[in-house]
XYZ file of C-alpha atoms in Angstrom:
233
model
C 54.079 76.287 140.822
C 51.340 75.350 143.286
C 49.599 78.281 144.896
C 49.080 78.392 148.653
C 45.828 79.685 150.127
C 45.551 80.576 153.812
C 42.027 80.124 155.189
C 41.300 81.852 158.508
C 37.865 80.653 159.615
C 36.701 79.581 163.080
C 33.625 77.632 161.952
C 34.906 74.050 161.443
C 32.264 73.160 158.857
C 32.821 76.246 156.716
C 36.580 76.031 157.110
C 36.646 72.432 155.905
C 34.291 73.238 153.013
C 36.564 76.062 151.836
C 39.668 73.910 152.325
C 38.194 71.146 150.161
C 37.225 73.605 147.435
C 40.710 75.115 147.392
C 42.216 71.632 147.155
C 39.848 70.770 144.292
C 41.259 73.789 142.428
C 44.713 72.237 142.677
C 46.011 74.598 145.361
C 47.538 73.993 148.770
C 45.177 74.946 151.589
C 46.260 75.993 155.088
C 43.532 76.328 157.707
C 43.687 78.432 160.891
C 40.755 78.994 163.277
C 41.969 82.142 165.075
C 42.837 85.601 163.832
C 46.097 85.873 165.778
C 47.431 82.460 164.725
C 46.288 83.064 161.166
C 48.213 86.335 161.051
C 51.267 84.616 162.514
C 51.096 81.990 159.744
C 50.732 84.708 157.092
C 53.874 86.429 158.355
C 55.856 83.242 157.803
C 55.475 83.918 154.083
C 54.642 81.839 151.036
C 50.937 82.787 150.972
C 49.312 83.625 147.620
C 45.747 84.304 148.823
C 44.042 84.812 152.185
C 40.413 83.794 152.695
C 39.468 85.594 155.873
C 36.406 85.396 158.116
C 35.215 88.695 159.583
C 34.318 87.393 163.051
C 37.271 85.564 164.624
C 38.588 84.826 168.132
C 41.993 86.181 169.095
C 41.960 89.006 166.546
C 39.018 90.037 164.390
C 39.096 89.848 160.606
C 39.232 93.610 160.063
C 42.340 93.889 162.233
C 43.959 90.936 160.477
C 43.186 92.453 157.077
C 44.635 95.803 158.128
C 47.882 94.170 159.231
C 48.118 92.096 156.047
C 47.794 95.295 154.010
C 50.513 96.998 156.073
C 52.913 94.155 155.247
C 55.315 94.457 152.290
C 54.157 92.919 149.030
C 50.643 92.367 147.764
C 48.557 89.315 148.665
C 44.842 89.328 147.716
C 42.286 88.983 150.506
C 38.821 87.464 150.101
C 36.709 88.254 153.159
C 33.917 86.012 154.416
C 31.161 87.480 156.545
C 27.914 86.263 158.046
C 26.729 89.864 158.110
C 24.987 91.376 155.115
C 24.798 95.072 155.960
C 26.413 97.645 153.684
C 28.517 98.946 156.588
C 30.183 95.584 157.214
C 31.063 95.191 153.540
C 32.385 98.730 153.245
C 34.503 98.357 156.406
C 36.077 95.196 155.009
C 36.822 96.877 151.694
C 38.203 99.962 153.430
C 40.609 97.774 155.388
C 41.960 96.518 152.058
C 39.976 93.374 151.299
C 39.864 92.706 147.556
C 36.481 91.008 147.590
C 33.888 89.583 149.950
C 31.408 86.736 150.143
C 28.370 86.792 152.412
C 27.503 83.503 154.126
C 25.906 81.263 153.086
C 27.600 81.021 149.694
C 27.845 78.324 147.039
C 31.097 76.486 146.346
C 30.707 77.464 142.682
C 30.705 81.157 143.573
C 33.635 80.674 145.942
C 35.614 78.983 143.169
C 34.731 81.780 140.736
C 35.946 84.453 143.151
C 39.228 82.630 143.825
C 39.910 82.201 140.097
C 39.044 85.840 139.420
C 41.451 87.081 142.087
C 44.301 85.033 140.667
C 43.522 86.198 137.125
C 43.910 89.771 138.348
C 47.179 88.970 140.113
C 48.525 87.305 136.957
C 47.436 90.225 134.774
C 49.100 92.769 137.044
C 52.335 90.773 137.235
C 52.538 90.332 133.447
C 55.063 92.648 131.697
C 53.467 95.867 130.513
C 53.764 96.759 126.817
C 53.772 100.082 125.064
C 54.023 102.289 128.147
C 57.094 104.131 129.458
C 58.762 103.086 132.690
C 57.188 99.613 132.853
C 53.623 100.841 132.467
C 53.799 104.160 134.327
C 50.847 106.320 133.243
C 50.608 110.075 133.723
C 47.672 112.295 132.795
C 46.958 115.841 133.968
C 48.427 115.619 137.444
C 47.520 111.966 138.020
C 50.369 109.435 138.018
C 49.700 105.693 138.236
C 52.484 103.149 138.750
C 51.036 99.633 138.180
C 54.268 97.865 139.170
C 54.521 99.484 142.607
C 50.743 99.972 142.773
C 51.159 103.611 143.775
C 49.104 106.641 142.812
C 50.018 110.324 143.037
C 47.779 113.332 142.452
C 49.736 116.568 141.960
C 52.804 114.908 143.567
C 50.750 113.869 146.612
C 50.613 110.109 147.181
C 47.095 108.726 147.533
C 46.446 105.531 149.491
C 44.048 103.261 147.584
C 42.735 99.841 148.488
C 43.666 97.018 146.107
C 40.285 97.082 144.388
C 40.247 100.873 144.093
C 43.629 100.716 142.404
C 42.481 98.000 140.000
C 39.401 100.036 139.119
C 41.405 103.200 138.463
C 44.018 101.337 136.411
C 41.313 99.694 134.307
C 39.739 103.077 133.572
C 43.090 104.696 132.795
C 44.010 101.965 130.302
C 40.785 102.636 128.364
C 40.556 106.419 128.324
C 37.281 107.716 126.973
C 35.592 104.307 126.827
C 32.292 104.052 128.667
C 31.782 101.027 130.932
C 28.503 99.890 132.438
C 28.486 98.610 136.015
C 28.050 95.055 134.753
C 31.073 95.417 132.464
C 33.174 96.742 135.334
C 32.169 93.782 137.488
C 33.283 91.443 134.716
C 36.549 93.246 133.963
C 37.720 94.381 137.405
C 36.011 91.998 139.834
C 36.150 89.054 137.441
C 32.508 88.074 137.807
C 29.058 89.508 137.258
C 26.332 88.551 139.712
C 22.964 90.257 139.834
C 22.654 92.451 142.892
C 26.361 93.326 143.154
C 26.290 96.394 140.898
C 25.908 98.681 143.942
C 29.442 97.568 144.851
C 30.723 99.415 141.772
C 29.013 102.620 142.900
C 30.524 102.332 146.379
C 34.052 101.869 145.028
C 33.778 104.695 142.520
C 32.485 107.090 145.192
C 35.402 106.250 147.492
C 37.889 106.464 144.617
C 36.605 109.929 143.678
C 36.874 111.096 147.282
C 40.564 110.193 147.184
C 41.699 111.417 143.751
C 39.306 114.197 142.778
C 39.707 117.827 143.906
C 35.907 118.058 143.818
C 34.223 114.622 143.985
C 30.871 116.231 143.119
C 32.346 117.432 139.823
C 34.857 114.679 138.986
C 37.661 115.352 136.556
C 39.104 111.874 136.086
C 36.314 109.312 136.608
C 33.206 110.738 134.982
C 29.591 109.582 135.014
C 27.806 108.991 131.727
C 24.204 109.238 132.823
C 22.072 106.215 132.017
C 25.084 104.222 130.825
C 27.956 104.016 133.318
C 31.379 105.571 133.828
C 34.461 106.530 131.856
C 37.936 107.934 132.410
C 38.576 111.427 131.020
C 39.351 111.447 127.304
């Protein structure tokens, strides 16, 4: 089945470049140049991935991303931004973007990110094996449901972004195993580019703030100094 990618980008040159790359990957590409019309097209359904510019007329990318995440179902979002500050990236991720690319970017990197996002979607939709209740995992007050993508801590539901959930689920499936930042980029993000390891730190800090009673002394996601991180054994 052909996948459909919605591109919301107001720069004609960049929009056409992304559209051509998506088509080269054998996917259907839909191109919108405004945030409001792009969101309207998304709501019509049938979208498998959204590639979303941050700065858009009509409705900005952060608002569009927020509304996509409030919609039923899960559709990955790859955010494009001309800005390179940490704040802009964090805001996009907090709104629920799965990944981001800072302009200018290479078509090879764009293709790698798109493939990585779909690999994650396919892995999450594959039937779980060896776990009760279709993969439900419970450990010391933490309950993770990979099918519904819901997390509870001591019966309190915790709202995680898509990437935060993927990171937690990856840790929980490999209890006690230590992962370096580079390994987490490969396994959870689906790529490993020099200079992106700080992204792992940012996500882990936000994840701890949401699931740990004391983020300064984490119980679930622990730091192994000089090596990386692991989930409690």
